[in-house]
Tab-separated table of C-alpha atoms (C1' of nucleotides) in Angstrom:
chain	number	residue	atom	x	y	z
A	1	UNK	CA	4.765	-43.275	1.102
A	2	UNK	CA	4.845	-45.565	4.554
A	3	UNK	CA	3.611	-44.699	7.827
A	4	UNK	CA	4.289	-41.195	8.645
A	5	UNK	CA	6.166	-40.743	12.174
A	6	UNK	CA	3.500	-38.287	13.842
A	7	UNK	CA	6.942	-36.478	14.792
A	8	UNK	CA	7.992	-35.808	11.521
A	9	UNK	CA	4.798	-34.349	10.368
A	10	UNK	CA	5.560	-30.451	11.479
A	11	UNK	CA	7.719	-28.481	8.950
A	12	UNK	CA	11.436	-29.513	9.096
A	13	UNK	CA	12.556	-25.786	10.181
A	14	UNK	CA	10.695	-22.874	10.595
A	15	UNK	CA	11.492	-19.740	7.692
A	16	UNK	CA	13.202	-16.528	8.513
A	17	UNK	CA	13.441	-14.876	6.090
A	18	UNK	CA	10.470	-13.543	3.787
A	19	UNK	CA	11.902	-15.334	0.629
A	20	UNK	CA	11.694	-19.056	2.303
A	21	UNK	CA	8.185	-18.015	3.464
A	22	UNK	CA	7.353	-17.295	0.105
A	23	UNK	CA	8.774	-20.426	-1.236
A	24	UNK	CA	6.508	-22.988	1.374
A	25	UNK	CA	3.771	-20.708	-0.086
A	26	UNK	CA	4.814	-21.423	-3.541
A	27	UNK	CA	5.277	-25.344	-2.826
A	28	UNK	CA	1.408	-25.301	-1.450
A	29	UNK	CA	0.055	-23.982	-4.334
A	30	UNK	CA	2.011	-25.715	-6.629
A	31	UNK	CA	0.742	-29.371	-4.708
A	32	UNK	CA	-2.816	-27.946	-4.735
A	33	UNK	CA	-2.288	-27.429	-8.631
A	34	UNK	CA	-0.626	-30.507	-9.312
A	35	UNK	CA	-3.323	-32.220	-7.720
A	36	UNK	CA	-6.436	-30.767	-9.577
A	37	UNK	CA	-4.291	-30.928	-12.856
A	38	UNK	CA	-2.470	-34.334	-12.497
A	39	UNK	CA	-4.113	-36.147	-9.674
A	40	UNK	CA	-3.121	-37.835	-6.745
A	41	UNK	CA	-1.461	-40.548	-9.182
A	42	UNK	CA	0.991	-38.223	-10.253
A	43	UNK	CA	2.042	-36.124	-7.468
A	44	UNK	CA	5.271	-36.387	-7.074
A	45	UNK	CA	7.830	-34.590	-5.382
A	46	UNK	CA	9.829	-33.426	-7.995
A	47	UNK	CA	6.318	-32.624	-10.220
A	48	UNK	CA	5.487	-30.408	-7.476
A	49	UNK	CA	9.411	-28.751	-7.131
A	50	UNK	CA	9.242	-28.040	-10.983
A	51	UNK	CA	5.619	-25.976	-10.721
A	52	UNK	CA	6.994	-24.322	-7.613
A	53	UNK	CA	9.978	-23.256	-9.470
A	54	UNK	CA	12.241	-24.576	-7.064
A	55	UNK	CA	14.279	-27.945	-6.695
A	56	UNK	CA	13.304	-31.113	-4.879
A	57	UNK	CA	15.911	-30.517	-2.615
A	58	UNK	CA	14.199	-26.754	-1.034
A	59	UNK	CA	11.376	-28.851	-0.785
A	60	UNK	CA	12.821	-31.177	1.567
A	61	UNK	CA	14.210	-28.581	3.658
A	62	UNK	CA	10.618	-27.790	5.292
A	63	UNK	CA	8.636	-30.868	4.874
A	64	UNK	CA	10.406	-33.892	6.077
A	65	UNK	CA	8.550	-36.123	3.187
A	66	UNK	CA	5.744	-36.320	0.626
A	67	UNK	CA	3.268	-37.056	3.539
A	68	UNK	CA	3.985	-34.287	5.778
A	69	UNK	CA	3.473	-32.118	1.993
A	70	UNK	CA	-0.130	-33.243	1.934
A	71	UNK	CA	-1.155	-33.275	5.710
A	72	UNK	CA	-0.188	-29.746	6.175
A	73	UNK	CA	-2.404	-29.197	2.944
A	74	UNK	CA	-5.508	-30.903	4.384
A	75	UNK	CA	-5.070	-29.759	8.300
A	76	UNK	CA	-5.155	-26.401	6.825
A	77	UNK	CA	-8.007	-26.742	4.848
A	78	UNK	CA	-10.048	-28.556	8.137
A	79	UNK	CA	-9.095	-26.239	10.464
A	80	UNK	CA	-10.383	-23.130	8.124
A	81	UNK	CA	-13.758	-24.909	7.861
A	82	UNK	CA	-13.948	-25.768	11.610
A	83	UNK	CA	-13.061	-22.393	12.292
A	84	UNK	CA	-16.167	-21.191	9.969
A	85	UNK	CA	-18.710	-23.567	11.671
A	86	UNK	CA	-17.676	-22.353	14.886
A	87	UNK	CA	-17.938	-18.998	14.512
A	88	UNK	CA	-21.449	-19.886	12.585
A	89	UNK	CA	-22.196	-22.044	15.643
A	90	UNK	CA	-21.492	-18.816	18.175
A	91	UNK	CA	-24.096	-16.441	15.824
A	92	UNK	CA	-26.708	-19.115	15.835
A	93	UNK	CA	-26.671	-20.577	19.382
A	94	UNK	CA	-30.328	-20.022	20.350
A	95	UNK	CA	-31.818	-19.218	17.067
A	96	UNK	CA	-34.983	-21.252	15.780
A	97	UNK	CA	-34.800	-24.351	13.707
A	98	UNK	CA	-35.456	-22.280	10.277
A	99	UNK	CA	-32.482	-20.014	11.336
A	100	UNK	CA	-30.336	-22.610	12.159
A	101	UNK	CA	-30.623	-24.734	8.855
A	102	UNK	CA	-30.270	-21.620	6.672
A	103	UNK	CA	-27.389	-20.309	8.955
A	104	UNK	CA	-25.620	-23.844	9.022
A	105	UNK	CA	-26.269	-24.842	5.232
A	106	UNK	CA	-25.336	-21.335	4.140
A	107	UNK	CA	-22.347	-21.466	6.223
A	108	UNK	CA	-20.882	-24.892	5.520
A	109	UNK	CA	-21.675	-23.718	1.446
A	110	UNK	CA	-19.417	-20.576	1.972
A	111	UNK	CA	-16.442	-22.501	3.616
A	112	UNK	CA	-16.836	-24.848	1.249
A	113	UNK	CA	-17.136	-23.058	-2.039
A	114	UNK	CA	-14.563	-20.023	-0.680
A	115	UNK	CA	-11.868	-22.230	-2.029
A	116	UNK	CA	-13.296	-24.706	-4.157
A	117	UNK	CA	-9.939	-25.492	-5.642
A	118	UNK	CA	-8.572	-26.346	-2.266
A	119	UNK	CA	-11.468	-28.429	-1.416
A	120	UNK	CA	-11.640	-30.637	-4.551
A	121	UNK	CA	-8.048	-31.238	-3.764
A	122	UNK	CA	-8.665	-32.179	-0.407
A	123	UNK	CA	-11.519	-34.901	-1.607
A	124	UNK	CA	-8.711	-36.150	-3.751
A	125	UNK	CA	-6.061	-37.184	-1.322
A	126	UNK	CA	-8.441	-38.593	1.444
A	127	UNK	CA	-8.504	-41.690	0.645
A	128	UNK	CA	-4.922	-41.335	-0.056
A	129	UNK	CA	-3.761	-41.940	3.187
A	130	UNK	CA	-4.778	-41.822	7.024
A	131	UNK	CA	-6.758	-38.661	6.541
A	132	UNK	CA	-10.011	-40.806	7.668
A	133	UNK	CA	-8.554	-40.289	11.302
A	134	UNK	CA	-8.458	-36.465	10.601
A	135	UNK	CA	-11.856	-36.060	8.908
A	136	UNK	CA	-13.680	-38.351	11.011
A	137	UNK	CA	-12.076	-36.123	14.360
A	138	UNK	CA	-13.645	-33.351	11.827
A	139	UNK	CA	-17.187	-35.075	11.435
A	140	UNK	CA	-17.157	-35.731	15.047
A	141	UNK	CA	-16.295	-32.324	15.909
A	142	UNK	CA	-19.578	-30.913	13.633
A	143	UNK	CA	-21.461	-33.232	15.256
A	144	UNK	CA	-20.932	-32.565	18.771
A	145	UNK	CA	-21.550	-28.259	17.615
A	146	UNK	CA	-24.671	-29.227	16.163
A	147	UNK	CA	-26.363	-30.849	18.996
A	148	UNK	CA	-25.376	-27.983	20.896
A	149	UNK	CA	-27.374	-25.893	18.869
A	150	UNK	CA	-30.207	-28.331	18.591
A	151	UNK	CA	-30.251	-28.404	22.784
A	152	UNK	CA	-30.521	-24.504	22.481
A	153	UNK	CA	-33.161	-24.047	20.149
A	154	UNK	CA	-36.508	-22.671	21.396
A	155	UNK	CA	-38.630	-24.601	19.314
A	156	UNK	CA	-37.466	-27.840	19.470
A	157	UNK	CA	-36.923	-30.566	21.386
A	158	UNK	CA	-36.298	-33.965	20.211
A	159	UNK	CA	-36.764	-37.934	20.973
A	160	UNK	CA	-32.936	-38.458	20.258
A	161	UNK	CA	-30.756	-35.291	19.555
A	162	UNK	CA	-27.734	-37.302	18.825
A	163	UNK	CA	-29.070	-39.264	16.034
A	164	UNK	CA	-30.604	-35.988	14.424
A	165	UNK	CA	-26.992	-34.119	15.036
A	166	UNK	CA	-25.379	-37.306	13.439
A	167	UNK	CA	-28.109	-37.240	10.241
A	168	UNK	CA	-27.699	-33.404	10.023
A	169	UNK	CA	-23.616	-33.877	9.929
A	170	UNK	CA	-24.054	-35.772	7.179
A	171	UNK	CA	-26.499	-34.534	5.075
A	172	UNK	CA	-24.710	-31.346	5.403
A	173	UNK	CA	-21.522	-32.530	4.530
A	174	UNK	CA	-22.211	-35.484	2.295
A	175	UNK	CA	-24.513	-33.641	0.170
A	176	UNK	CA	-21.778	-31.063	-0.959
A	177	UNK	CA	-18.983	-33.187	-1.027
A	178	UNK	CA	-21.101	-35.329	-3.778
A	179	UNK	CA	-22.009	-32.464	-5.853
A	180	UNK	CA	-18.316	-30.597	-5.637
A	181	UNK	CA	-16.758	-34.233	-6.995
A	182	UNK	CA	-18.712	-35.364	-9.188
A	183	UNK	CA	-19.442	-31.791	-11.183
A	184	UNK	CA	-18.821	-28.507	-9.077
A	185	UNK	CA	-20.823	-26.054	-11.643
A	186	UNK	CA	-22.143	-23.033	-10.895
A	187	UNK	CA	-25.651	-24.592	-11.834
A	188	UNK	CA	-25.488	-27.139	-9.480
A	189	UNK	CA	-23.646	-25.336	-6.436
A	190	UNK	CA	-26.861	-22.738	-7.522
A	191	UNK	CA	-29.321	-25.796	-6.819
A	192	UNK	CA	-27.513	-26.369	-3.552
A	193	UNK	CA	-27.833	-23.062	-1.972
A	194	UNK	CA	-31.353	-23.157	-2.431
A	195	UNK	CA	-32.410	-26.851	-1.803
A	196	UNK	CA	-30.074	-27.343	0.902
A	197	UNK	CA	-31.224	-25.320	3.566
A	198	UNK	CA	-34.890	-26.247	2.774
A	199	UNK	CA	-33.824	-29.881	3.066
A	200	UNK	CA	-32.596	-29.112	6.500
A	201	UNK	CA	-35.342	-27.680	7.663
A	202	UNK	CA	-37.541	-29.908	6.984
A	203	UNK	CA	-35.582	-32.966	8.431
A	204	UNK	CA	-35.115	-30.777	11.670
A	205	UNK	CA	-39.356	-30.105	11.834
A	206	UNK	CA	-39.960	-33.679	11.167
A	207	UNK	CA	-37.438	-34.861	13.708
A	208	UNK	CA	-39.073	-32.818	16.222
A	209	UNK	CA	-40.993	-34.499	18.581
B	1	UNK	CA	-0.521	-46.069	-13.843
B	2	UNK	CA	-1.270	-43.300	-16.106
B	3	UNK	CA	-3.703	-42.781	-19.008
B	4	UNK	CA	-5.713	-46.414	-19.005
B	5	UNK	CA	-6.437	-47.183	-22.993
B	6	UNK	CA	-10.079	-47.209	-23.272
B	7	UNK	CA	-9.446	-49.892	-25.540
B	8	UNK	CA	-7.065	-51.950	-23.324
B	9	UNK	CA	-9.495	-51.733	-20.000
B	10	UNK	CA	-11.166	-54.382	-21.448
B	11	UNK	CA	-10.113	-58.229	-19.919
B	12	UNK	CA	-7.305	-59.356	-22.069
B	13	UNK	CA	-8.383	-62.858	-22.425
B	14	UNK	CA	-11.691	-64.417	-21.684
B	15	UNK	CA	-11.155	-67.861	-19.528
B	16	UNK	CA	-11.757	-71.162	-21.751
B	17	UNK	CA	-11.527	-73.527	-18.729
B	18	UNK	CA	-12.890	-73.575	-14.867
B	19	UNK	CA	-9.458	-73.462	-13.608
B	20	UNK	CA	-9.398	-69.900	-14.774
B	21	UNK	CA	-12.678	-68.451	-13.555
B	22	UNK	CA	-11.895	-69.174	-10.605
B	23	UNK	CA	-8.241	-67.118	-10.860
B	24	UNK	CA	-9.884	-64.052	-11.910
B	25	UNK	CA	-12.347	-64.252	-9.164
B	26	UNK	CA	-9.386	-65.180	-6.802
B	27	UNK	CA	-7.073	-61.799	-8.129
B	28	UNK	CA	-10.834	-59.930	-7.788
B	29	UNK	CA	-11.196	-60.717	-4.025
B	30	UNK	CA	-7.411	-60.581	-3.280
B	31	UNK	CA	-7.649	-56.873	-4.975
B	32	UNK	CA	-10.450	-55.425	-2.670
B	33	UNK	CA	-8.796	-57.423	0.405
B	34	UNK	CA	-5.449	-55.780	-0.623
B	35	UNK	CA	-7.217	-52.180	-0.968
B	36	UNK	CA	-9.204	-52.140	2.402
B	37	UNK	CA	-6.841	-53.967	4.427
B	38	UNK	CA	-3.417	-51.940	2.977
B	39	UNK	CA	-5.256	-48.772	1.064
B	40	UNK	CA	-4.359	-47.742	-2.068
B	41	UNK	CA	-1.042	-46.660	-1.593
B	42	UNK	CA	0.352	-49.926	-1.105
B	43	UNK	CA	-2.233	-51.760	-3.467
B	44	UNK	CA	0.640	-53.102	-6.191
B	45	UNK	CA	0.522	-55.932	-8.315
B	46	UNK	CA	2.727	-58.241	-6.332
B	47	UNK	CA	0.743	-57.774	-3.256
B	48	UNK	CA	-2.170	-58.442	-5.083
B	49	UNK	CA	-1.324	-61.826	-7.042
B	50	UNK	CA	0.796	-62.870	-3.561
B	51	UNK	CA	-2.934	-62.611	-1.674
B	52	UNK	CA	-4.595	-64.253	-4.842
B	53	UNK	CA	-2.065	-67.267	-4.666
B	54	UNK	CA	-1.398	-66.411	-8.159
B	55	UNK	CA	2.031	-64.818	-9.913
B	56	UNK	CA	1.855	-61.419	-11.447
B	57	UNK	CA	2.305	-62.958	-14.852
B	58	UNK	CA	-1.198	-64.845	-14.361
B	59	UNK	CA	-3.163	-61.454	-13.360
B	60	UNK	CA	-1.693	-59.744	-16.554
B	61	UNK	CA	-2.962	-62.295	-18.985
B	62	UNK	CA	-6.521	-61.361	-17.537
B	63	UNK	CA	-5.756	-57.447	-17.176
B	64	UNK	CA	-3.663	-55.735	-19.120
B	65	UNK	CA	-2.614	-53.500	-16.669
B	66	UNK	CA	-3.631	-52.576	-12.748
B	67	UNK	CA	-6.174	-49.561	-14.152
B	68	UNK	CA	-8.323	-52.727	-15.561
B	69	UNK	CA	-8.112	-54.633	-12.792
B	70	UNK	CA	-9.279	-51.131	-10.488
B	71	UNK	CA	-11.606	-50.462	-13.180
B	72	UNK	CA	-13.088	-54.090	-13.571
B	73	UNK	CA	-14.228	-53.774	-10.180
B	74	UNK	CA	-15.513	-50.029	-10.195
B	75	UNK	CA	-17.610	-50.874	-13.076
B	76	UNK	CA	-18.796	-54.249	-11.106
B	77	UNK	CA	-20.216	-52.682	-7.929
B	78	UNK	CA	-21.823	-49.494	-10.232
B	79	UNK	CA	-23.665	-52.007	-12.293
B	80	UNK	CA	-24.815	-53.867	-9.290
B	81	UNK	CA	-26.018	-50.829	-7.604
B	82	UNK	CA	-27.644	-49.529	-10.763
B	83	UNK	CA	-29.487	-52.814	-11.303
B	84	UNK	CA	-30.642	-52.884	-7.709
B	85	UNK	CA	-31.705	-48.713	-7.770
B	86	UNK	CA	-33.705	-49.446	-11.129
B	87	UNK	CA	-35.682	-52.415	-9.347
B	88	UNK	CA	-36.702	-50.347	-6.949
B	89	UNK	CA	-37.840	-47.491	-9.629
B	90	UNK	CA	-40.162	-50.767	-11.419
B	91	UNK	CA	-41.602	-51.300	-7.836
B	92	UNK	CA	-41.932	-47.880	-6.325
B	93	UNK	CA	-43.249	-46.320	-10.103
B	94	UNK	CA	-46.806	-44.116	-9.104
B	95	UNK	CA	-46.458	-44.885	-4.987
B	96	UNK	CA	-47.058	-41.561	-3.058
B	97	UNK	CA	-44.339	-39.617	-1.615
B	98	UNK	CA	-43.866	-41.035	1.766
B	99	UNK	CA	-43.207	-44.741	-0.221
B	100	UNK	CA	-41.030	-43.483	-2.342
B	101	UNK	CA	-38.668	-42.306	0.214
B	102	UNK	CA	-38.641	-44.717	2.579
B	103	UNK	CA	-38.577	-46.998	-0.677
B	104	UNK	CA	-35.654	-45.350	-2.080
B	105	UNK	CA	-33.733	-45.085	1.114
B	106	UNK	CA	-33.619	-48.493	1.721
B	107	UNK	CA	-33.122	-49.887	-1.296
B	108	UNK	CA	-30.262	-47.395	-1.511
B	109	UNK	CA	-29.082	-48.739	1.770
B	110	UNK	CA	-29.215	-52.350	0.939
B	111	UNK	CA	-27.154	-51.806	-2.272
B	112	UNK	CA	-24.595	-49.752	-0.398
B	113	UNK	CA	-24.293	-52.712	2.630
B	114	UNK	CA	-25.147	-55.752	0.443
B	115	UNK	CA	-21.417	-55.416	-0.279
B	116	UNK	CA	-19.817	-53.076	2.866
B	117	UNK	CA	-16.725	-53.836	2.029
B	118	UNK	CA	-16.571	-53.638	-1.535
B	119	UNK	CA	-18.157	-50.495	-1.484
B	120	UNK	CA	-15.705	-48.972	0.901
B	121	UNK	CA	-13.034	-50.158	-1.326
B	122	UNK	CA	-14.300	-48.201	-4.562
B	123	UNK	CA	-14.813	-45.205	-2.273
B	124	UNK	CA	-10.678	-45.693	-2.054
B	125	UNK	CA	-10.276	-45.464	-5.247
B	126	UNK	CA	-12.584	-43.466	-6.684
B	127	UNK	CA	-10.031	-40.300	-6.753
B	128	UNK	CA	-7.152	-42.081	-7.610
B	129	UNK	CA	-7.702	-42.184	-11.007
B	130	UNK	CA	-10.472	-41.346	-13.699
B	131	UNK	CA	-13.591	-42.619	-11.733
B	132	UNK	CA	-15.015	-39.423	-11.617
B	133	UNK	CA	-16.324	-39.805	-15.191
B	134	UNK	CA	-17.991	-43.319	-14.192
B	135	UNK	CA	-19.493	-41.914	-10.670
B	136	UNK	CA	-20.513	-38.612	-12.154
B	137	UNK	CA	-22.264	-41.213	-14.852
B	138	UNK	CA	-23.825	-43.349	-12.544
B	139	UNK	CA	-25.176	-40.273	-10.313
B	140	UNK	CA	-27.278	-38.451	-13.361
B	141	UNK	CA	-28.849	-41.846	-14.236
B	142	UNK	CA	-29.746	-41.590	-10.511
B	143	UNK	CA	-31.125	-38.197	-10.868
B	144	UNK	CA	-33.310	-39.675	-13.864
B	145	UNK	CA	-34.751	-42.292	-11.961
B	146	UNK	CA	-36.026	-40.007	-9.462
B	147	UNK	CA	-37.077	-37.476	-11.535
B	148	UNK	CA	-39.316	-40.293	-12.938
B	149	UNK	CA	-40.634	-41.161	-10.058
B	150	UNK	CA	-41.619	-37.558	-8.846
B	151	UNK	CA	-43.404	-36.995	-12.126
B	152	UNK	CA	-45.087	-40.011	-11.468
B	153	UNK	CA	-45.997	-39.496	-7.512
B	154	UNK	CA	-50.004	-39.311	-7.646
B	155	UNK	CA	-49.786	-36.284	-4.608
B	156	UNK	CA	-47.239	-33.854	-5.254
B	157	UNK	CA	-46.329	-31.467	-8.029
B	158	UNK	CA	-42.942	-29.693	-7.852
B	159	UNK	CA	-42.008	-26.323	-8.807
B	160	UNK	CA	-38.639	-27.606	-10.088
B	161	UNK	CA	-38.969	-31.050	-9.732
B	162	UNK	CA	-35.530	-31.684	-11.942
B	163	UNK	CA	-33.955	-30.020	-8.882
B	164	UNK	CA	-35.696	-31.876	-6.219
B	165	UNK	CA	-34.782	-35.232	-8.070
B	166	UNK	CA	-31.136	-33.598	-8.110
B	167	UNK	CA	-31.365	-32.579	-4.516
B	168	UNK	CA	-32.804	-36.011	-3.422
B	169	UNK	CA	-29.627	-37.682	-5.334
B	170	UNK	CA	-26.955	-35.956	-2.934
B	171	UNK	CA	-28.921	-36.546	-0.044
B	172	UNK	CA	-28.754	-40.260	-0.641
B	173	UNK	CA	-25.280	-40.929	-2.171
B	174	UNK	CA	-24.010	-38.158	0.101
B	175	UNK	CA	-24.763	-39.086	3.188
B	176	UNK	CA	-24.387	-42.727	3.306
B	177	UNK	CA	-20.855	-42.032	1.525
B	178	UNK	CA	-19.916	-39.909	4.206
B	179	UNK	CA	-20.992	-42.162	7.143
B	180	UNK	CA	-19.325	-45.599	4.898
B	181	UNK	CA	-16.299	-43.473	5.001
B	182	UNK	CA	-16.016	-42.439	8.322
B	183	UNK	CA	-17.410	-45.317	10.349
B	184	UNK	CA	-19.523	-47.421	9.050
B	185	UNK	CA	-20.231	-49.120	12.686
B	186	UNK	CA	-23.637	-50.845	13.244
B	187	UNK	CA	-24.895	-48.350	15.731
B	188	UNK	CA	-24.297	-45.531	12.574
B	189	UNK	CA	-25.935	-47.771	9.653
B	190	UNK	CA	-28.410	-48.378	12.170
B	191	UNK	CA	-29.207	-44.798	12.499
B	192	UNK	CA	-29.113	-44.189	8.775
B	193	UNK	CA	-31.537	-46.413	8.251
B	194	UNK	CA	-33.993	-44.816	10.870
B	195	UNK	CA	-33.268	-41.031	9.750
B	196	UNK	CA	-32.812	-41.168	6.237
B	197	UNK	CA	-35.978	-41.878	4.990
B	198	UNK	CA	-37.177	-39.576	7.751
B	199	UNK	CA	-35.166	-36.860	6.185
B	200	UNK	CA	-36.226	-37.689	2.757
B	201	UNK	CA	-39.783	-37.411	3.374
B	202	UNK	CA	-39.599	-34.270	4.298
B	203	UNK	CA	-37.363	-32.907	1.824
B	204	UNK	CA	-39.806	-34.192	-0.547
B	205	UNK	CA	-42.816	-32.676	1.200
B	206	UNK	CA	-41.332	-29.748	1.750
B	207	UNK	CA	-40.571	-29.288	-1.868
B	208	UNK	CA	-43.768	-30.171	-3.098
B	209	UNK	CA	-45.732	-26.988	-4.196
C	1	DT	C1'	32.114	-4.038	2.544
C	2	DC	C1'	32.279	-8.637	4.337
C	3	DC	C1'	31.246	-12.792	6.871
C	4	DG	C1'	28.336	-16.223	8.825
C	5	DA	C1'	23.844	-18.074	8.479
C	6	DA	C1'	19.998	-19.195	5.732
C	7	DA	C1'	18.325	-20.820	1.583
C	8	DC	C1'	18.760	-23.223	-2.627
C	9	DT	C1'	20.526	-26.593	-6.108
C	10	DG	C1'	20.228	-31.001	-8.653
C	11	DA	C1'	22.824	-35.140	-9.737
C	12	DA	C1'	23.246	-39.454	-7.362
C	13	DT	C1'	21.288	-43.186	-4.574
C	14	DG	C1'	18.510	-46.808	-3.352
C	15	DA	C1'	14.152	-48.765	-3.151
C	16	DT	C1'	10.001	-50.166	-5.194
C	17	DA	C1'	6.802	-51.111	-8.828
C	18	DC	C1'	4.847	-52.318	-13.348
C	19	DT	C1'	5.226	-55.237	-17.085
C	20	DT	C1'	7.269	-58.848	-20.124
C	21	DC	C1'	8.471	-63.291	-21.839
C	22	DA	C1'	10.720	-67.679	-22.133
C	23	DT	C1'	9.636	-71.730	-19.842
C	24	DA	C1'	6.875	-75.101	-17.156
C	25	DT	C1'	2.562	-77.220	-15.914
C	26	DT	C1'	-2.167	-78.576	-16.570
C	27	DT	C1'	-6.240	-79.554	-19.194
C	28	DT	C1'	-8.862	-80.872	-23.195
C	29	DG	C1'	-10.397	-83.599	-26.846
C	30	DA	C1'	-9.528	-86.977	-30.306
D	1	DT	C1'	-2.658	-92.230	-24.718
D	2	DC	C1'	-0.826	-88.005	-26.501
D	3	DA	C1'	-0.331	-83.648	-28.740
D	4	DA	C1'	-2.069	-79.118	-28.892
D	5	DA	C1'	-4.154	-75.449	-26.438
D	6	DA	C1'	-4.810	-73.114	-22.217
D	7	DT	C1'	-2.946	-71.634	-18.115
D	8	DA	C1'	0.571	-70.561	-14.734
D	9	DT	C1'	5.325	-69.178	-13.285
D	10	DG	C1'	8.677	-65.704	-11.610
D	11	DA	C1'	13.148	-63.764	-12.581
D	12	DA	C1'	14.655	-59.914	-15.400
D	13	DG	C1'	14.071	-55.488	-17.688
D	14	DT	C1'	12.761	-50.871	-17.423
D	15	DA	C1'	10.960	-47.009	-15.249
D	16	DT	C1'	9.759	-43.947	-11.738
D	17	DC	C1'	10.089	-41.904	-7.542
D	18	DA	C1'	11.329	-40.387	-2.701
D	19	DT	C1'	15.086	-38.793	-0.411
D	20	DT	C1'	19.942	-37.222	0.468
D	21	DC	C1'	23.901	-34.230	0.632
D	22	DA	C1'	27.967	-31.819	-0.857
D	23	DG	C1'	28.416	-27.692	-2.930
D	24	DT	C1'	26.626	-22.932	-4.465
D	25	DT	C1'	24.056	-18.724	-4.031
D	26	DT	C1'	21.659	-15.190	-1.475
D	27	DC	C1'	20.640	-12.490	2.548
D	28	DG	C1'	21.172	-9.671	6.806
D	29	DG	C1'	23.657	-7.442	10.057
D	30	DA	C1'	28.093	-5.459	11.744
DNA sequence: TCCGAAACTGAATGATACTTCATATTTTGA
DNA sequence: TCAAAATATGAAGTATCATTCAGTTTCGGA
């Protein structure tokens, strides 16, 4: 559980034929799994071989170690939401500030909630690790899409975009993230939908110059 | 490190002398110095007593086991932050909506940098084990606080106001989380504590019927 | 059908970690 | 001053876990 060698992080070898591709399939659920069930605590490699239903050793034939198990988990899951905030970011360039807090809120809620088992996992090993150097490269990335929708908005113009990018970033993502820990109900996530994009809003029109 | 005992979490003796105090407080510091500077991973006992200038046989006549010692600290910093959020309530109780939020922001703000580095460390291990239970805790007594207030704001009325209390919660702990996780630099703090009570206002405003 | 490559197996290895306890040291109070 | 209580020590016991590898099974093409 040491320093990962940035090398070592891709899959060991690369599957030909359909029934190894099936079993790396199998071994990603089976982590995901193992981690809402068990926690991070008890991950271990041979927990997640048994749930697979295959042996520690298959395991080690694609990912090098443990780490490079739970990296490929989370770069998956970051590069599915970054995907959905830019294509959200290519619909709204241009809109209004209403249109752009329901578009954004609405759209970070979707990626988020389309695999809430996924992203609960994800929350779990963060802290796990060096993931703060991926998420943060994540948080930066929203940040920078965001002020280039808050340059392009006709209605708007503001004393220092940056800062209000920044705030939005994590409002946006901090407000989710809290409610998805802590108790992901259908109530709650409910409560989100609506107050979330009114919250934007109205930070964006007071931020306004 | 699996199931903690409710019954064992508690210290397993209380100290008779001053020589002892000071221990505990010594294994207390050397655990959150052990957690931010190493992370969790590497967080073990030895490490921890080493940094203390202790042996592991003194830290498990105070803790039974490591979950007490995690959990002795958890339950510190929640306390502290809960004390601190409930002052503010006394003070703010029947101020008008743009008080309250730029009340509640800071004070919210002060609890969460009082202590930077505690704070980050709970953050770390707040998945690894059952926190959830004890954050998910700590956040309705938020809600209630808020929804207090609101009730008790003398110019708004809210259509839902157990939602906007809700709502107001996961702005707060939501976004300072995510920026005390990322990079909690000056220059960031600095503009939380210019745009969150910014953005709080208006949520609340915006809410209000 | 048959062979070489790909995939899989799982006991063994070695390292690390938590926890205990018999012993040593320090403090207290009479 | 001195014995009993409190506190501290750290090597040893026990357990778990990541990782390896020699051997077996399965697959795909000729």
């Amino acid at each position: 559980m040491n320093r990962p060698n940035p090398t070592l992080l891709q899959p060991r070898k690369t599957p030909q034929q359909a029934r190894s591709a099936a079993t790396i399939e199998a071994i990603r659920q089976a982590t995901i799994q193992v981690l809402l069930v068990e926690g991070v605590g008890r991950l271990t490699t041979t927990r997640v071989a048994e749930r697979a239903g295959v042996s520690v050793g298959t395991m080690y034939q694609y990912y090098p170690h443990k780490q490079a198990l739970l990296f490929g988990i989370v770069e998956k899951q970051l590069l599915l939401i970054e995907e959905a905030m830019c294509a959200a970011s290519d619909r709204l360039m241009g809109e209004d500030l209403k249109t752009l807090a329901e578009g954004l809120a609405a759209a970070w809620l979707d990626a988020k909630t389309a695999d809430i088992v996924s992203s609960r996992a994800i929350y779990g090993i963060a802290s796990e690790f060096d993931l703060s150097a991926a998420m943060g490269r994540a948080a930066t990335v929203m940040t920078e899409l965001f002020d280039a929708l808050l340059a392009n908005a006709p209605d708007a113009r503001f004393a220092d975009r940056a800062s209000v990018a920044f705030m939005l970033a994590a409002l946006l993502g901090g407000s989710v993230r809290m409610v998805m820990e802590a108790d992901p109900s259908d109530g709650n996530l409910e409560r989100l939908r609506i107050e979330l994009p009114r919250a934007c809003h109205a930070y964006l029109v007071a931020a306004r110059i």
